[in-house]
Each structure stands twice: as C-alpha cells, then as structure tokens.
Amino acid sequence: MSQFIYTIPTLLVLFGAITLLFMSMSEKISIKSHIFVSSLFLVLALAFALFNVNTLYSVQPYEGFLNNVLTFDTFSNFFNILLILGTLLTILIGEHYIEYRKYFKGEFFSIILFALFGMMVLAQANELITAFIALEIASFSVYILVGFNRDDSKRVEAVFKYLVLGAFIGAFFLLGMVLVYGTTASTNLADIYKYIIGADHANIALLYIGLTLIIFTFLFKIAAFPFQSWVLDIYRGAPMIVTAYMASTFKIAIFSFFLRLILEYISPLIDFWDTILQVVIVLTLLFGTWLAITQEIVKRMLAASSIVHTGYLLLAFIALSYADGEVLNIGAAYSIMFYLIAYLLSALGTFGLASHIISETNVKVTYDDFRGLAKQRPFLAAMMTIFLLSLAGIPGTIGFIGKVYVFTEAIKAGYIILAVVAIIATIISMYYYLRLIGMMYFYEPKQECISQEFNDSRVSTYAILFVAILTLVGGIGSAVVFFIPALNIDTLINFAQIAVQSLFL
C-alpha cells in the first residue's frame, strides 16, 4: 500500500486524461466543464505529490510488473509538482483564451493531460526505452496541441515542421540507445553506471558516441544551438496558450530526465563533453540574444528569449563538473532546479498573460500594438511588467535570484568566462524586455488596437495574479514572507537539496 501512494499522482493524471477523452465524445459537455474536471484531477494529483514533498525516499515499486524501469523518489516528485502546477496554471490562465476560440474542443484537455503523463513518466524513468516512450508520448501530444486548429495555415505549417524535426531527432535517440546497448548489454541506467565504473574509459568509444547522440536529443528539445531553428516558427504558429505550455512546462520535463542521467549515472564521463558544451553555451547565448533583439513580433521575441534562458540553464549544467574535473558540484544542481522554478513562473506568466490580452482579438502582435496598454488595462500591464522584469533578472523578482544562483555556481566551478558572457547577455536582454514595458507605459495606444468593455473578473485573471505574486515572493524571499515558510527562498532550496539527496539513496 505504501508503494501505491507514490504512484497516485501519475495514475490520477492518466485516469484524468482517459476520463476527459470519454467526456469529449459528447458535444453537450461544455468547455467550462472540461476545464473544471481537468483542474480537479490536477489539484488532486498536486495534493498527493505535495504530501511527500519533504520526505526523503526512493522506491521502485512493483518490481515484478514494472521491472525497475521507473523510480519514484523525492527527485521525481519535485519535478512532478512543477509539471502538475505548470499544467494546472496553463489551463486556468488560458481559460478565457480557450473559451473564446471555438476550435478548442474537449479533446484538448485530454491531450494536455496525456502530455503531462508522458512528462511525469520521463521524470521517473531510469531506463532508456522507457524514457524514449515517455518522451514520445509527451512530444506527440504537444505536436497535436500545436496543430489543434486545422483551419489555420500557420498552425498546420508549424505542426509539420515540428513533427518532421522531432521524428528526425528521435532517430538520434534510438541510434544512441542502440550503441549504448551494444556496449553495455543493457538499457537500464543502473546497469550502464555499473559498466562505466568497471570499464576502461579508453575502450568505450561506442558508449561515448551513443550518449552523445542522446545528448543531441536533449539539446534539440530544449532549443540549444545549433538545434534552435525550429523555435521561432513553432512558437509563432502554435496557439498562444500552447506556446506558454511548451516554453515553460515541457522544457522542465526534459531537464528532469537529463539531470537525473548526469547526476546519478554518467557523472564519471561528463568531462568528455565539457568543451563541446562550452561552445554550445556561448553560441546559444549569442544567437538567442541576436534573434531576440531583431524581432518586432512580441511572441517571436519571447520565443527567442527562451533560447537565451536555455543558455543560462546549460551554464548551470556545465557547472555540475568543476573546471579541473575533480568532483561533482552538487550546488549547481540546486541552482538548476531553482532556476527552473523561476523560469516556469516567469515564462508561463508572460506567455499566458499575452494569451489573455489577445483572447478576444488578434491585434496585439507587434511591439507597437502594445502601445498604451497601461492606460487601457493597467492591472494587466502591471502583471506583464513583473514577468518581464523577472525574465530580465531585475532584483526583487524570482528571476534575479535564479540568475544569481546560476552565475555564482558557474564562477565557483571555474567557468568565469562563460559566466561573464551570460551576464553580458542578461544586460542586453534588458533592452528587449524593457522596450515592451516602455511601449505599454510611455506611448499613446494605436487607434485600431483600442479595445472596450473587457471583463477581467475571470479565472484566468486571478491565475495570472497568483503567478505574479509567486514571482515577487520568490524574489524578495524570507526578508518579507518569513511567516509563510513554504514561500521562502531557503525552503525552495531545501526542497531541491532533499530531492537531489534521494538520487543517492
């Protein structure tokens, strides 16, 4: 029975996806009912996940049935909480956007829960075939979400591009897995680790090649250089609320598996990719920054800026190993996990709020279209400002704390030049973030973009406010909210520490 408790959040999400699939067969059930049912399942799953958040455990339940392909531990539970919370907030923030666009049907909510199920299994996977299946479940669900509106040519183009590129990079994962299996005679990560420990590192060239191909899949999914070319077109073509989900929650799932892979299983080999990753980080930061500066469409700017944030996360990844190659820098793992929390809130808030603003119109597209938004809808402009400042890393927001942790760990690990490049990219990012803020506050609105009679007393508005409060509270930390322990920065870091400790039980 104790083993079953750990599986409840994942099973609830799966059961919720199947329930919503059957509900979608009836056209009499309204979109509001689908939102309510999906939110109910997610809240229940989140409650069960939070029940074990501060407990140190690591179990592989039902060995005869699951054959030790999944590990339910504090680490996977940490990421499950973020994934469930990100999905729940996506649905709530997108409530107005989804209701106003008639092409959204009940199947949308079933598919988004199937995507979440795949992501949660990926966070728990400790076997390569299982990880690949989980990744494909999540990926194919996202493909469908991207092209959900079949009548829009941009959506159709985006989903075909994403599908073709995703299938191509999936072949890299499969080929890498074949080479790993050919070397170690196993796809179980624990067996691969035992092989690495006992092998002569000079004679495992195929293992290095196989793992490199798998890492290529990782770099593609998180949109690092040189695999970032799909981001702008796919993010631009997808429905805004789907873009919010891809930019925030889906990226967390990818990091969850590869962070487990590096920390627990292939840590003796990570120095092999050190030089490659340094080049990738610099080019990701430079190329992402250049793309973000040159965009006039806000959605494309935010998509390009997500590439820059990938560079920051990779900086923390490379900091897992000290520059002299001595031992693991566990502090970098904590910085990755905290930065993922910060980016989840900031990115979901920014993209989600943009979807809320354009819910009843499509005119808010370029920077100029956001002129004078503060005069029309001051509350929403204030929320957007908070999220943009967090993405820019301005003090007082959770994004600032996240960047401080990442840069500090990179410098401590000896990657000073990379940290300097990242800091310069952060300074430059203030231009394209503050430019949008300036448009909202210091210009008169364009006549064709003036809207009247908006009703912002909606679920989506309150969800956006909740995310904005978390973004600020995560930035000011225990200095102000000491009376709410769960919201302290130290508490979040402590959760991350317990999660990482569970990997070594």
XYZ file of C-alpha atoms in Angstrom:
505
model
C 0.000 0.000 0.000
C 2.867 2.384 0.827
C 4.276 1.851 -2.688
C 0.917 2.637 -4.259
C 0.803 6.058 -2.556
C 3.862 7.194 -4.525
C 2.224 6.261 -7.823
C -1.082 8.060 -7.144
C -0.193 11.453 -8.764
C 0.842 9.779 -12.031
C -2.171 7.463 -12.043
C -4.543 10.358 -11.319
C -3.208 12.261 -14.323
C -3.584 9.189 -16.556
C -7.097 8.476 -15.262
C -7.995 12.154 -15.736
C -6.773 12.070 -19.353
C -8.879 8.979 -20.107
C -11.930 10.457 -18.352
C -11.666 13.676 -20.360
C -11.259 11.641 -23.552
C -14.609 9.944 -22.922
C -16.175 13.272 -21.948
C -15.075 14.798 -25.241
C -17.237 12.277 -27.114
C -20.308 14.242 -26.037
C -20.789 17.661 -27.618
C -23.269 18.577 -24.887
C -20.496 18.921 -22.302
C -19.247 22.497 -22.270
C -15.657 23.701 -22.333
C -16.119 25.053 -18.792
C -16.953 21.535 -17.616
C -13.777 20.200 -19.223
C -11.753 22.952 -17.552
C -13.322 22.102 -14.190
C -12.759 18.335 -14.477
C -9.179 18.653 -15.722
C -8.401 21.161 -12.953
C -9.968 18.845 -10.368
C -7.760 15.910 -11.369
C -4.688 18.148 -11.408
C -5.445 19.601 -7.975
C -5.871 16.092 -6.545
C -2.620 14.936 -8.152
C -0.834 18.031 -6.846
C -2.180 17.429 -3.332
C -0.846 13.843 -3.268
C 2.503 14.992 -4.665
C 2.809 17.756 -2.052
C 2.078 15.197 0.665
C 5.555 13.682 0.101
C 7.412 16.852 -0.847
C 9.585 16.999 2.287
C 10.101 13.244 2.648
C 13.381 11.606 1.630
C 12.568 8.387 -0.228
C 13.464 6.345 -3.290
C 11.441 3.275 -4.282
C 10.999 1.103 -7.372
C 7.519 -0.309 -6.760
C 6.013 -3.470 -8.191
C 9.316 -4.886 -9.447
C 7.646 -7.935 -10.982
C 5.353 -5.732 -13.082
C 7.422 -2.613 -13.812
C 10.800 -4.430 -13.873
C 12.564 -1.478 -12.200
C 12.139 0.856 -15.175
C 10.653 3.630 -13.019
C 11.991 5.204 -9.852
C 9.593 7.046 -7.584
C 11.743 9.279 -5.410
C 11.856 12.758 -3.945
C 13.683 13.945 -7.061
C 10.951 12.846 -9.480
C 8.288 14.093 -7.055
C 9.920 17.543 -7.056
C 9.614 17.730 -10.829
C 6.141 16.199 -10.820
C 4.971 19.048 -8.605
C 6.377 21.593 -11.064
C 4.877 19.767 -14.059
C 1.429 19.411 -12.488
C 1.446 23.004 -11.268
C 2.575 24.250 -14.691
C -0.204 22.310 -16.445
C -2.849 23.469 -13.972
C -1.817 27.107 -14.301
C -1.713 26.798 -18.114
C -5.324 25.625 -18.169
C -6.510 28.264 -15.683
C -4.615 31.136 -17.327
C -5.846 30.031 -20.733
C -9.493 29.795 -19.629
C -10.567 32.988 -21.423
C -8.405 32.293 -24.486
C -9.726 28.735 -24.839
C -13.381 29.689 -24.358
C -13.271 32.452 -26.949
C -11.710 30.280 -29.675
C -14.273 27.799 -30.930
C -11.740 25.372 -32.383
C -10.796 24.239 -28.875
C -12.774 21.083 -28.106
C -12.886 18.707 -25.156
C -10.090 16.610 -26.667
C -7.674 19.476 -25.986
C -7.789 18.855 -22.242
C -7.382 15.111 -22.615
C -4.331 15.598 -24.824
C -2.706 18.088 -22.463
C -3.098 15.597 -19.593
C -1.636 12.817 -21.756
C 1.300 15.155 -22.418
C 1.660 15.682 -18.672
C 1.529 11.922 -18.075
C 4.392 11.408 -20.529
C 6.417 14.146 -18.850
C 5.879 12.670 -15.379
C 6.937 9.196 -16.543
C 10.011 10.786 -18.147
C 10.932 12.372 -14.807
C 10.657 8.933 -13.166
C 12.398 6.892 -15.877
C 15.651 5.110 -15.109
C 15.748 3.072 -18.306
C 16.357 4.347 -21.838
C 13.481 2.629 -23.672
C 11.025 3.819 -21.021
C 12.457 7.337 -21.272
C 12.082 7.289 -25.065
C 8.461 6.084 -24.899
C 7.618 8.722 -22.267
C 9.321 11.420 -24.332
C 7.380 10.395 -27.431
C 4.050 10.329 -25.552
C 4.686 13.891 -24.403
C 6.086 15.001 -27.779
C 3.252 13.605 -29.903
C 0.714 15.152 -27.552
C 2.427 18.509 -27.971
C 2.502 18.055 -31.769
C -1.282 17.672 -31.700
C -1.683 20.708 -29.436
C 0.448 22.844 -31.772
C -1.738 21.998 -34.776
C -5.051 21.879 -32.937
C -6.617 24.482 -35.219
C -6.552 22.682 -38.561
C -8.147 25.638 -40.377
C -5.185 27.932 -39.713
C -2.340 27.511 -42.216
C 0.221 28.771 -39.683
C -0.783 26.010 -37.251
C -0.586 23.314 -39.940
C 2.827 24.520 -41.109
C 4.115 24.660 -37.531
C 2.984 21.149 -36.636
C 4.504 19.627 -39.785
C 7.834 21.344 -39.170
C 7.849 20.244 -35.544
C 6.757 16.691 -36.393
C 9.409 16.175 -39.064
C 12.213 17.649 -36.981
C 11.035 15.815 -33.858
C 10.949 12.478 -35.697
C 14.414 13.149 -37.102
C 15.914 13.889 -33.689
C 14.048 10.923 -32.176
C 16.061 8.722 -34.535
C 19.224 10.119 -32.918
C 17.952 8.972 -29.514
C 17.176 5.489 -30.855
C 20.556 5.158 -32.565
C 22.317 6.337 -29.424
C 20.350 3.838 -27.367
C 21.370 1.023 -29.747
C 25.055 1.930 -29.378
C 24.745 2.117 -25.591
C 23.050 -1.281 -25.522
C 25.668 -2.745 -27.846
C 28.378 -1.637 -25.429
C 26.772 -2.372 -22.048
C 24.208 -5.101 -22.979
C 21.555 -3.144 -21.065
C 19.341 -0.100 -21.343
C 18.837 0.183 -17.585
C 20.690 3.244 -16.328
C 21.863 1.487 -13.153
C 23.461 -1.278 -15.249
C 25.051 1.308 -17.541
C 26.512 3.047 -14.481
C 27.996 -0.240 -13.219
C 29.569 -0.803 -16.626
C 31.065 2.713 -16.635
C 32.566 2.233 -13.179
C 34.221 -1.072 -14.104
C 35.258 -0.287 -17.691
C 38.457 1.071 -19.156
C 37.443 4.535 -20.346
C 39.868 4.303 -23.246
C 37.893 1.418 -24.761
C 34.292 2.629 -24.599
C 34.180 4.795 -27.718
C 30.775 3.421 -28.767
C 29.320 4.334 -25.370
C 30.586 7.903 -25.756
C 29.096 8.132 -29.244
C 25.760 6.679 -28.096
C 25.461 9.045 -25.156
C 26.457 11.971 -27.394
C 23.586 11.168 -29.759
C 21.190 11.031 -26.795
C 22.508 14.396 -25.612
C 21.776 15.762 -29.116
C 18.131 14.900 -28.457
C 18.342 16.816 -25.178
C 19.827 19.880 -26.906
C 17.123 19.800 -29.588
C 14.239 19.547 -27.134
C 15.495 22.473 -25.048
C 16.303 24.513 -28.205
C 20.039 24.934 -27.678
C 22.398 25.877 -30.532
C 22.569 24.521 -33.240
C 19.103 22.964 -32.779
C 17.225 26.195 -32.065
C 16.000 26.928 -35.613
C 12.556 25.396 -35.024
C 11.646 27.533 -32.015
C 10.574 30.815 -33.611
C 8.352 29.274 -36.276
C 6.787 26.648 -34.000
C 6.162 29.051 -31.124
C 4.786 31.640 -33.561
C 2.494 29.137 -35.273
C 1.133 27.417 -32.163
C -1.857 28.787 -30.226
C -0.561 31.218 -27.619
C -1.576 29.083 -24.639
C 0.157 26.041 -26.180
C 3.274 28.153 -26.682
C 3.126 29.015 -22.969
C 2.951 25.325 -22.125
C 5.845 24.398 -24.413
C 8.089 27.226 -23.259
C 7.663 26.520 -19.567
C 6.374 23.098 -18.533
C 7.609 20.885 -21.387
C 11.152 22.215 -21.016
C 11.158 21.264 -17.313
C 10.333 17.638 -18.161
C 13.333 17.409 -20.490
C 15.677 18.774 -17.839
C 14.314 16.392 -15.196
C 15.448 13.245 -17.031
C 18.824 14.532 -18.159
C 19.635 15.971 -14.747
C 18.973 12.526 -13.255
C 21.076 10.935 -16.011
C 24.073 13.173 -15.341
C 23.941 13.280 -11.542
C 23.204 9.640 -10.845
C 24.514 7.616 -13.756
C 27.047 9.174 -16.144
C 28.820 11.605 -13.802
C 32.211 9.835 -14.306
C 32.046 10.704 -18.032
C 30.685 14.246 -18.077
C 34.090 15.896 -18.561
C 34.134 14.389 -22.072
C 31.502 16.895 -23.271
C 32.961 19.883 -21.415
C 34.496 21.684 -24.413
C 31.506 20.974 -26.663
C 29.085 22.326 -24.071
C 31.149 25.474 -23.579
C 30.900 26.247 -27.288
C 27.190 25.380 -27.319
C 26.523 27.693 -24.344
C 28.318 30.680 -25.883
C 26.630 30.249 -29.267
C 23.209 29.659 -27.667
C 23.522 32.890 -25.673
C 24.845 34.912 -28.625
C 22.425 33.567 -31.230
C 19.412 33.755 -28.893
C 20.261 37.328 -27.912
C 20.666 38.400 -31.542
C 17.352 36.819 -32.503
C 15.519 38.440 -29.592
C 16.896 41.905 -30.411
C 15.867 41.716 -34.064
C 12.241 40.648 -33.541
C 9.302 43.019 -33.932
C 6.611 40.446 -33.132
C 6.352 40.045 -29.349
C 5.631 36.322 -29.498
C 8.773 35.713 -31.562
C 10.803 37.901 -29.197
C 9.675 35.818 -26.221
C 10.443 32.643 -28.181
C 13.949 33.889 -28.963
C 14.489 34.918 -25.358
C 13.636 31.365 -24.294
C 16.757 30.279 -26.223
C 18.804 32.652 -24.079
C 17.342 31.141 -20.911
C 18.319 27.713 -22.234
C 21.874 29.052 -22.327
C 21.654 30.044 -18.660
C 20.403 26.565 -17.720
C 23.176 24.908 -19.723
C 25.655 27.112 -17.875
C 24.423 25.587 -14.639
C 24.600 22.139 -16.245
C 28.265 22.521 -17.175
C 28.927 23.834 -13.661
C 27.932 20.392 -12.321
C 31.544 19.490 -13.010
C 34.375 21.670 -11.745
C 36.663 23.011 -14.454
C 39.564 20.950 -13.072
C 37.383 17.829 -13.279
C 37.757 16.787 -9.646
C 34.276 16.127 -8.211
C 30.614 16.911 -8.823
C 29.392 20.385 -7.903
C 26.062 19.487 -6.300
C 25.315 23.159 -5.669
C 24.886 23.596 -9.428
C 22.075 21.016 -9.356
C 20.237 23.117 -6.773
C 20.694 26.217 -8.953
C 19.247 24.377 -11.984
C 16.190 23.287 -10.026
C 15.608 26.756 -8.566
C 16.073 28.394 -11.971
C 13.514 26.009 -13.462
C 11.011 27.183 -10.838
C 11.817 30.816 -11.647
C 11.560 30.270 -15.392
C 8.322 28.293 -15.068
C 6.631 31.198 -13.288
C 8.106 33.956 -15.472
C 7.602 32.281 -18.863
C 4.164 30.914 -18.057
C 3.130 34.316 -16.733
C 4.418 36.193 -19.784
C 3.049 33.898 -22.498
C -0.142 33.228 -20.542
C -0.829 36.897 -19.946
C -0.225 37.637 -23.619
C -2.841 34.989 -24.483
C -5.263 36.592 -22.023
C -4.733 40.051 -23.526
C -5.427 38.850 -27.073
C -8.259 36.495 -26.060
C -10.940 38.461 -27.919
C -8.730 39.863 -30.673
C -5.571 39.154 -32.638
C -4.359 42.735 -32.996
C -1.819 42.647 -30.153
C 1.030 41.166 -32.188
C 3.936 43.600 -32.559
C 5.617 45.929 -30.059
C 3.628 48.857 -31.478
C 0.371 47.022 -30.838
C 1.107 47.070 -27.096
C 1.390 50.855 -27.028
C -0.555 52.427 -24.189
C -1.743 49.126 -22.701
C -1.169 50.570 -19.228
C -3.734 53.285 -19.928
C -6.349 50.782 -21.121
C -5.778 47.863 -18.761
C -3.364 48.984 -16.024
C -3.687 45.807 -13.963
C -2.621 43.552 -16.834
C 0.200 45.910 -17.793
C 1.499 45.771 -14.213
C 1.427 41.959 -14.229
C 3.226 41.844 -17.585
C 5.858 44.204 -16.197
C 6.510 41.878 -13.249
C 7.014 38.878 -15.525
C 9.255 40.756 -17.960
C 11.393 42.103 -15.117
C 11.742 38.571 -13.782
C 12.835 37.266 -17.192
C 15.351 40.115 -17.355
C 16.678 39.240 -13.892
C 15.835 42.526 -12.167
C 16.246 42.469 -8.322
C 13.021 41.881 -6.432
C 11.876 39.045 -8.689
C 12.477 35.304 -8.594
C 14.294 35.537 -11.944
C 17.016 37.639 -10.307
C 17.572 35.064 -7.548
C 17.688 32.271 -10.123
C 20.350 34.045 -12.174
C 22.412 34.816 -9.063
C 22.473 31.125 -8.140
C 23.408 30.025 -11.673
C 26.152 32.618 -12.162
C 27.566 32.006 -8.673
C 27.817 28.250 -9.213
C 29.401 28.726 -12.647
C 32.048 31.037 -11.210
C 32.657 28.680 -8.276
C 33.128 25.787 -10.713
C 35.764 27.796 -12.607
C 33.755 28.815 -15.693
C 34.355 32.525 -15.225
C 34.433 33.491 -18.910
C 31.135 31.684 -19.565
C 29.595 33.464 -16.569
C 30.758 36.829 -17.927
C 29.210 36.059 -21.341
C 25.952 35.097 -19.604
C 25.974 38.315 -17.562
C 26.505 40.368 -20.726
C 23.582 38.525 -22.352
C 21.482 39.388 -19.301
C 22.362 43.079 -19.589
C 21.478 43.088 -23.303
C 18.194 41.288 -22.565
C 17.036 44.317 -20.616
C 16.726 46.136 -23.952
C 14.074 43.912 -25.497
C 12.206 43.342 -22.238
C 12.216 46.995 -21.154
C 11.304 48.034 -24.686
C 7.955 46.266 -24.316
C 7.434 47.819 -20.877
C 8.190 51.232 -22.360
C 5.635 50.670 -25.109
C 2.961 49.869 -22.541
C 3.608 52.877 -20.304
C 5.122 55.736 -22.310
C 3.204 55.757 -25.597
C -0.340 56.511 -26.630
C -2.354 53.476 -27.790
C -2.824 52.839 -31.507
C -6.372 53.647 -32.539
C -7.003 50.256 -34.169
C -5.809 48.434 -31.042
C -8.068 50.227 -28.587
C -10.493 47.768 -27.000
C -13.527 48.438 -24.874
C -15.679 46.580 -22.360
C -13.215 43.921 -21.298
C -14.290 41.802 -18.340
C -11.152 40.896 -16.413
C -13.046 39.364 -13.478
C -12.260 35.877 -14.717
C -10.468 32.722 -13.580
C -7.602 33.479 -15.948
C -7.037 36.911 -14.387
C -6.832 35.502 -10.866
C -4.484 32.736 -12.032
C -2.199 35.374 -13.575
C -2.302 37.363 -10.321
C -1.356 34.219 -8.377
C 1.675 33.613 -10.620
C 2.708 37.281 -10.338
C 2.563 37.092 -6.533
C 4.729 33.955 -6.550
C 7.181 35.708 -8.870
C 7.558 38.612 -6.459
C 7.571 36.498 -3.307
C 10.281 34.287 -4.786
C 12.360 37.409 -5.327
C 12.000 39.181 -2.002
C 12.324 35.867 -0.142
C 12.387 35.363 3.580
C 13.013 39.041 4.289
C 9.287 39.760 3.977
C 7.462 36.425 3.903
C 9.219 34.737 6.827
C 5.779 33.962 8.269
C 4.933 31.754 5.242
C 7.717 29.122 5.310
C 6.604 27.417 2.078
C 7.313 30.624 0.114
C 10.827 31.268 1.455
C 13.771 31.004 -0.927
C 15.594 28.887 1.650
C 12.643 26.490 1.736
C 12.680 26.049 -2.041
C 16.421 25.375 -1.975
C 15.889 22.901 0.859
C 13.300 21.041 -1.246
C 15.841 20.889 -4.076
C 18.529 19.578 -1.709
C 16.292 16.793 -0.418
C 15.334 15.909 -3.981
C 18.975 15.559 -5.061
C 19.835 13.556 -1.925
C 17.210 10.967 -2.873
C 19.233 10.147 -6.011
C 21.997 8.682 -3.891
C 19.912 6.538 -1.523
